[in-house]
Tab-separated table of C-alpha atoms and ligand atoms in Angstrom:
chain	number	residue	atom	x	y	z
A	1	PRO	CA	-0.162	-0.052	0.177
A	2	PRO	CA	1.065	3.652	-0.896
A	3	ALA	CA	2.577	5.411	2.027
A	4	ARG	CA	0.048	7.595	3.814
A	5	GLY	CA	1.763	9.325	6.606
A	6	VAL	CA	-0.375	8.625	9.537
A	7	VAL	CA	2.191	8.788	12.578
A	8	GLN	CA	0.980	7.469	16.184
A	9	LEU	CA	2.631	7.441	19.621
A	10	GLN	CA	1.407	4.778	21.718
A	11	ASP	CA	2.241	5.043	25.358
A	12	VAL	CA	5.852	6.347	24.518
A	13	GLU	CA	8.453	6.659	27.024
A	14	PHE	CA	12.098	7.427	26.302
A	15	THR	CA	15.144	7.563	28.646
A	16	TYR	CA	18.446	8.836	27.022
A	17	PRO	CA	21.091	6.162	26.871
A	18	GLY	CA	22.908	6.248	30.519
A	19	ALA	CA	20.570	8.428	31.668
A	20	ASP	CA	18.605	7.798	34.992
A	21	ASP	CA	15.094	9.457	34.548
A	22	PRO	CA	12.991	9.441	31.360
A	23	VAL	CA	12.400	12.630	29.728
A	24	LEU	CA	9.490	11.734	27.817
A	25	SER	CA	6.794	9.411	29.530
A	26	ASP	CA	3.166	8.254	28.731
A	27	ILE	CA	2.976	10.076	25.417
A	28	ASN	CA	-0.092	9.392	23.297
A	29	LEU	CA	-0.572	11.345	19.994
A	30	THR	CA	-1.673	10.475	16.249
A	31	ALA	CA	-0.797	12.756	13.547
A	32	ARG	CA	-2.775	12.525	10.408
A	33	PRO	CA	-2.217	13.686	6.466
A	34	GLY	CA	-3.819	16.677	5.637
A	35	GLY	CA	-3.192	18.438	9.074
A	36	MET	CA	-0.745	20.095	11.177
A	37	THR	CA	0.093	19.087	14.734
A	38	ALA	CA	1.804	22.013	16.650
A	39	ILE	CA	4.075	20.708	19.792
A	40	VAL	CA	4.553	23.414	22.124
A	41	GLY	CA	6.573	23.628	25.519
A	42	SER	CA	9.135	25.299	27.512
A	43	THR	CA	12.826	24.846	26.964
A	44	GLY	CA	13.647	21.407	28.108
A	45	ALA	CA	10.240	20.056	27.720
A	46	GLY	CA	11.121	17.265	25.441
A	47	LYS	CA	10.010	18.539	21.936
A	48	THR	CA	13.326	17.775	19.832
A	49	THR	CA	13.360	14.563	21.815
A	50	LEU	CA	9.895	13.683	20.506
A	51	LEU	CA	10.567	14.211	17.180
A	52	SER	CA	13.854	12.608	16.991
A	53	LEU	CA	11.858	9.216	17.917
A	54	ILE	CA	9.714	9.274	14.683
A	55	PRO	CA	12.863	8.868	12.170
A	56	ARG	CA	14.621	6.610	14.933
A	57	LEU	CA	17.250	8.660	15.647
A	58	PHE	CA	16.876	7.154	18.913
A	59	ASP	CA	14.589	4.202	19.893
A	60	VAL	CA	11.946	4.523	22.539
A	61	THR	CA	12.263	2.928	25.601
A	62	GLY	CA	8.821	2.109	26.090
A	63	GLY	CA	5.329	1.986	23.885
A	64	ARG	CA	5.567	2.340	20.308
A	65	VAL	CA	5.580	4.579	17.324
A	66	LEU	CA	3.893	3.562	14.367
A	67	LEU	CA	3.773	4.725	10.741
A	68	ASP	CA	0.913	3.808	8.817
A	69	GLY	CA	-0.034	1.468	11.324
A	70	LEU	CA	3.194	-0.314	11.558
A	71	ASP	CA	5.780	-0.277	14.100
A	72	ILE	CA	8.740	2.159	12.818
A	73	ARG	CA	11.104	-0.930	14.097
A	74	GLU	CA	9.664	-2.809	11.287
A	75	TYR	CA	10.783	-0.462	8.348
A	76	ASP	CA	13.943	-0.761	6.500
A	77	PRO	CA	15.766	2.159	8.343
A	78	ALA	CA	16.488	3.922	4.623
A	79	GLN	CA	13.006	3.178	3.784
A	80	LEU	CA	11.888	4.678	7.031
A	81	TRP	CA	14.296	7.731	6.439
A	82	GLU	CA	12.715	8.163	2.718
A	83	ARG	CA	9.413	8.850	4.260
A	84	ILE	CA	10.374	11.385	6.677
A	85	GLY	CA	11.512	15.159	6.039
A	86	LEU	CA	12.996	16.280	9.416
A	87	ILE	CA	14.300	19.865	9.355
A	88	PRO	CA	16.492	20.096	12.522
A	89	GLN	CA	16.313	22.606	15.011
A	90	LYS	CA	20.037	23.560	14.221
A	91	ALA	CA	20.076	23.133	10.364
A	92	PHE	CA	23.180	21.900	8.791
A	93	LEU	CA	24.430	22.072	5.504
A	94	PHE	CA	27.229	19.862	3.846
A	95	THR	CA	30.390	21.115	1.970
A	96	GLY	CA	29.342	21.169	-1.654
A	97	THR	CA	26.599	23.426	-3.806
A	98	VAL	CA	23.343	24.166	-2.997
A	99	ALA	CA	22.315	21.746	-5.639
A	100	SER	CA	24.117	18.660	-3.816
A	101	ASN	CA	22.895	19.763	-0.526
A	102	LEU	CA	19.303	20.042	-1.929
A	103	ARG	CA	19.502	16.558	-3.539
A	104	TYR	CA	20.628	14.951	-0.157
A	105	GLY	CA	17.748	12.367	0.176
A	106	ASN	CA	16.542	12.599	-3.139
A	107	PRO	CA	19.528	12.303	-5.843
A	108	ASP	CA	17.156	12.286	-8.912
A	109	ALA	CA	15.360	15.395	-8.244
A	110	THR	CA	15.356	17.738	-11.323
A	111	ASP	CA	16.791	21.423	-11.463
A	112	GLU	CA	12.941	22.598	-11.696
A	113	GLU	CA	12.104	20.623	-8.485
A	114	LEU	CA	14.927	22.113	-6.655
A	115	TRP	CA	13.742	25.621	-7.656
A	116	ARG	CA	10.016	24.838	-6.921
A	117	ALA	CA	11.108	23.476	-3.423
A	118	LEU	CA	13.465	26.886	-2.928
A	119	GLU	CA	10.293	28.828	-3.784
A	120	ILE	CA	8.439	27.398	-1.241
A	121	ALA	CA	10.933	27.623	1.484
A	122	GLN	CA	11.546	31.320	0.477
A	123	ALA	CA	14.753	30.765	-0.659
A	124	LYS	CA	14.588	30.955	-4.001
A	125	ASP	CA	15.391	34.669	-4.434
A	126	PHE	CA	18.870	34.554	-2.595
A	127	VAL	CA	19.771	31.366	-4.616
A	128	ALA	CA	18.875	33.437	-7.937
A	129	GLU	CA	21.026	36.377	-6.761
A	130	MET	CA	24.105	34.121	-6.410
A	131	PRO	CA	26.192	34.089	-9.900
A	132	GLU	CA	26.643	30.499	-9.835
A	133	GLY	CA	22.802	29.723	-8.583
A	134	LEU	CA	22.117	26.329	-7.921
A	135	ASN	CA	25.757	25.545	-8.403
A	136	ALA	CA	26.750	28.024	-5.840
A	137	PRO	CA	29.245	26.420	-3.612
A	138	VAL	CA	28.280	25.875	0.089
A	139	ALA	CA	31.644	26.253	2.514
A	140	GLN	CA	32.049	24.488	5.685
A	141	GLY	CA	29.037	23.875	7.357
A	142	GLY	CA	27.268	26.465	5.580
A	143	SER	CA	29.538	29.477	6.688
A	144	ASN	CA	28.906	31.341	3.843
A	145	VAL	CA	25.260	31.788	4.194
A	146	SER	CA	23.430	33.332	7.144
A	147	GLY	CA	21.774	31.186	9.725
A	148	GLY	CA	18.012	32.204	8.272
A	149	GLN	CA	19.290	31.311	4.807
A	150	ARG	CA	20.605	28.025	6.157
A	151	GLN	CA	17.322	27.343	8.039
A	152	ARG	CA	15.561	27.745	4.619
A	153	LEU	CA	18.022	25.447	2.700
A	154	ALA	CA	17.316	22.944	4.985
A	155	ILE	CA	13.695	23.185	4.713
A	156	ALA	CA	14.077	23.141	0.812
A	157	ARG	CA	16.301	19.925	1.234
A	158	ALA	CA	13.233	18.194	3.260
A	159	LEU	CA	10.817	19.317	0.440
A	160	VAL	CA	12.648	17.737	-2.318
A	161	LYS	CA	12.200	14.666	-0.439
A	162	GLN	CA	8.372	14.770	-1.153
A	163	ALA	CA	7.802	12.790	1.991
A	164	PRO	CA	4.519	11.962	3.361
A	165	VAL	CA	5.629	13.194	6.558
A	166	TYR	CA	7.601	16.623	7.841
A	167	LEU	CA	9.146	17.492	10.955
A	168	PHE	CA	9.781	21.046	11.508
A	169	ASP	CA	11.723	21.576	14.605
A	170	ASP	CA	11.441	25.212	15.449
A	171	SER	CA	12.122	26.049	12.153
A	172	PHE	CA	10.315	29.334	11.714
A	173	SER	CA	11.300	31.290	15.103
A	174	ALA	CA	14.598	32.078	13.707
A	175	LEU	CA	12.908	33.827	10.432
A	176	ASP	CA	11.269	37.440	10.472
A	177	VAL	CA	7.588	37.416	11.304
A	178	ALA	CA	6.987	38.500	7.367
A	179	THR	CA	9.295	35.462	5.867
A	180	ASP	CA	7.624	33.037	8.564
A	181	ALA	CA	4.273	33.952	7.523
A	182	ARG	CA	5.071	33.467	3.610
A	183	LEU	CA	6.987	30.381	4.217
A	184	ARG	CA	3.606	29.161	6.054
A	185	ARG	CA	1.404	30.139	3.622
A	186	ALA	CA	3.576	28.546	0.713
A	187	LEU	CA	3.506	25.271	2.914
A	188	ARG	CA	-0.139	25.033	2.997
A	189	PRO	CA	-0.570	22.824	-0.338
A	190	ILE	CA	1.839	20.465	1.397
A	191	SER	CA	0.407	20.122	4.842
A	192	ALA	CA	-3.019	19.671	2.569
A	193	HIS	CA	-1.786	16.081	1.748
A	194	ALA	CA	1.008	15.370	4.106
A	195	THR	CA	1.687	14.988	7.857
A	196	VAL	CA	3.230	17.968	9.363
A	197	ILE	CA	4.229	18.329	12.768
A	198	VAL	CA	5.985	21.520	13.948
A	199	VAL	CA	7.507	22.509	17.110
A	200	ALA	CA	6.650	26.291	17.374
A	201	GLN	CA	6.819	28.929	19.760
A	202	ARG	CA	5.195	31.855	17.630
A	203	VAL	CA	1.456	31.948	18.536
A	204	SER	CA	0.758	32.905	14.860
A	205	THR	CA	2.476	29.641	13.839
A	206	ILE	CA	0.322	27.518	16.734
A	207	VAL	CA	-3.148	29.053	15.991
A	208	ASP	CA	-3.299	27.408	12.468
A	209	ALA	CA	-2.785	23.860	13.729
A	210	ASP	CA	-5.358	21.243	13.590
A	211	GLN	CA	-4.197	20.066	17.093
A	212	ILE	CA	-1.712	21.162	19.464
A	213	ILE	CA	0.200	19.385	21.982
A	214	VAL	CA	1.518	20.770	25.315
A	215	LEU	CA	4.467	19.362	26.636
A	216	GLU	CA	5.775	20.040	30.190
A	217	ASN	CA	8.450	17.718	31.663
A	218	GLY	CA	8.114	15.108	29.181
A	219	ARG	CA	4.395	14.693	29.676
A	220	VAL	CA	1.530	15.671	27.906
A	221	VAL	CA	-0.331	18.139	29.651
A	222	GLY	CA	-3.208	19.143	27.027
A	223	THR	CA	-4.196	18.348	23.542
A	224	GLY	CA	-6.808	20.671	21.646
A	225	THR	CA	-7.003	23.535	19.212
A	226	HIS	CA	-5.727	27.086	20.284
A	227	ASP	CA	-9.578	27.842	21.841
A	228	GLU	CA	-9.571	24.463	23.405
A	229	LEU	CA	-6.592	25.046	25.076
A	230	LEU	CA	-6.866	28.766	26.148
A	231	ALA	CA	-10.054	27.386	27.677
A	232	GLY	CA	-8.761	24.441	29.707
A	233	CYS	CA	-4.677	24.204	29.978
A	234	ALA	CA	-3.120	26.507	32.147
A	235	THR	CA	0.447	25.601	30.973
A	236	TYR	CA	-0.816	26.604	27.404
A	237	VAL	CA	-1.976	29.861	28.595
A	238	GLU	CA	1.037	30.716	30.146
A	239	ILE	CA	3.088	29.812	26.905
A	240	VAL	CA	1.222	31.765	24.563
A	241	GLN	CA	0.962	34.830	27.093
A	242	SER	CA	4.609	34.614	27.526
B	301	LIG	P1	14.375	23.494	23.352
B	301	LIG	O1	14.889	23.258	22.219
B	301	LIG	O2	15.480	24.008	24.368
B	301	LIG	O3	12.899	24.106	23.635
B	301	LIG	O4	14.074	22.093	24.322
B	301	LIG	P2	12.974	20.710	23.869
B	301	LIG	O5	11.766	20.805	24.278
B	301	LIG	O6	12.992	20.508	22.615
B	301	LIG	O7	13.920	19.587	25.002
B	301	LIG	P3	14.990	18.495	24.357
B	301	LIG	O8	14.005	17.182	23.955
B	301	LIG	O9	16.005	18.958	23.540
B	301	LIG	O10	15.339	18.119	25.760
B	301	LIG	C1	14.450	17.219	26.861
B	301	LIG	C2	15.315	16.812	27.945
B	301	LIG	O11	16.094	15.678	27.285
B	301	LIG	C3	16.562	17.637	28.421
B	301	LIG	O12	16.293	17.549	29.974
B	301	LIG	C4	17.694	17.520	28.288
B	301	LIG	C5	17.906	16.125	28.127
B	301	LIG	N1	18.459	15.897	26.638
B	301	LIG	C6	18.260	16.422	25.836
B	301	LIG	N2	19.150	15.823	24.741
B	301	LIG	C7	19.727	14.959	25.285
B	301	LIG	C8	21.160	14.237	25.025
B	301	LIG	O13	21.564	13.692	24.054
B	301	LIG	N3	21.429	13.231	26.013
B	301	LIG	C9	21.002	13.175	27.225
B	301	LIG	N4	21.342	12.617	28.232
B	301	LIG	N5	20.082	14.226	27.446
B	301	LIG	C10	19.532	14.843	26.782
B	302	LIG	MG1	14.409	21.456	21.079
């Protein structure tokens, strides 16, 4: 059957190797294609850790993670990775060119597909302005591009994969408000058919979400829409008012 992108966490617990206490406990959530799930919570709440369990950067120490109904440990790791576009909190670039960075994960992508991904990621203009365009060199670690540009190239790279699942770890808060808004608008056609999970800080990102998960000390303390959580989750109220 074709990949649809339904992500489920069932009674997930996670303890980092060598650590004494779990950083995530009793996590239950379902994220479906055609919808955006936002994960919010204060620093250290476990947001990045939660996302890292979905492509199996770490294995759960309790419970399970399912993709399209199948435990992710049943997938071939490369096959699982193919289905998940992860945009890490600290975007990284490989030494090479813009194009080689974008094709990482989908070597067969055409130039046209690269430009399309750059356009959605709000990175088309600055790449087009480089004399070498797609063949512009990327120095060690992307030191010749700004932090915001690096972030947008990392988003474009994930989009080139055309994955059924996208995980954005705090990808928008480093961008200025106007770019953030344009990017989220451009992403709408993608979230119309893919499963999108975003770790977010700005209220403007969160209010759009179909479902918001509030994490506190590694536990879910609220699930719902913005309005539902405003009415019923003290932690959420604190987060959006800070
Ligand atoms: P942020 O990005 O500052 O808003 O925080 P979160 O919500 O992304 O938190 P996260 O998942 O990075 O960290 C959750 C807890 O796990 C926190 O107490 C730090 C700890 N932790 C994170 N990464 C590691 C790791 O690689 N090893 C160990 N032992 N602990 C870690
Ligand atoms: Mg984090």
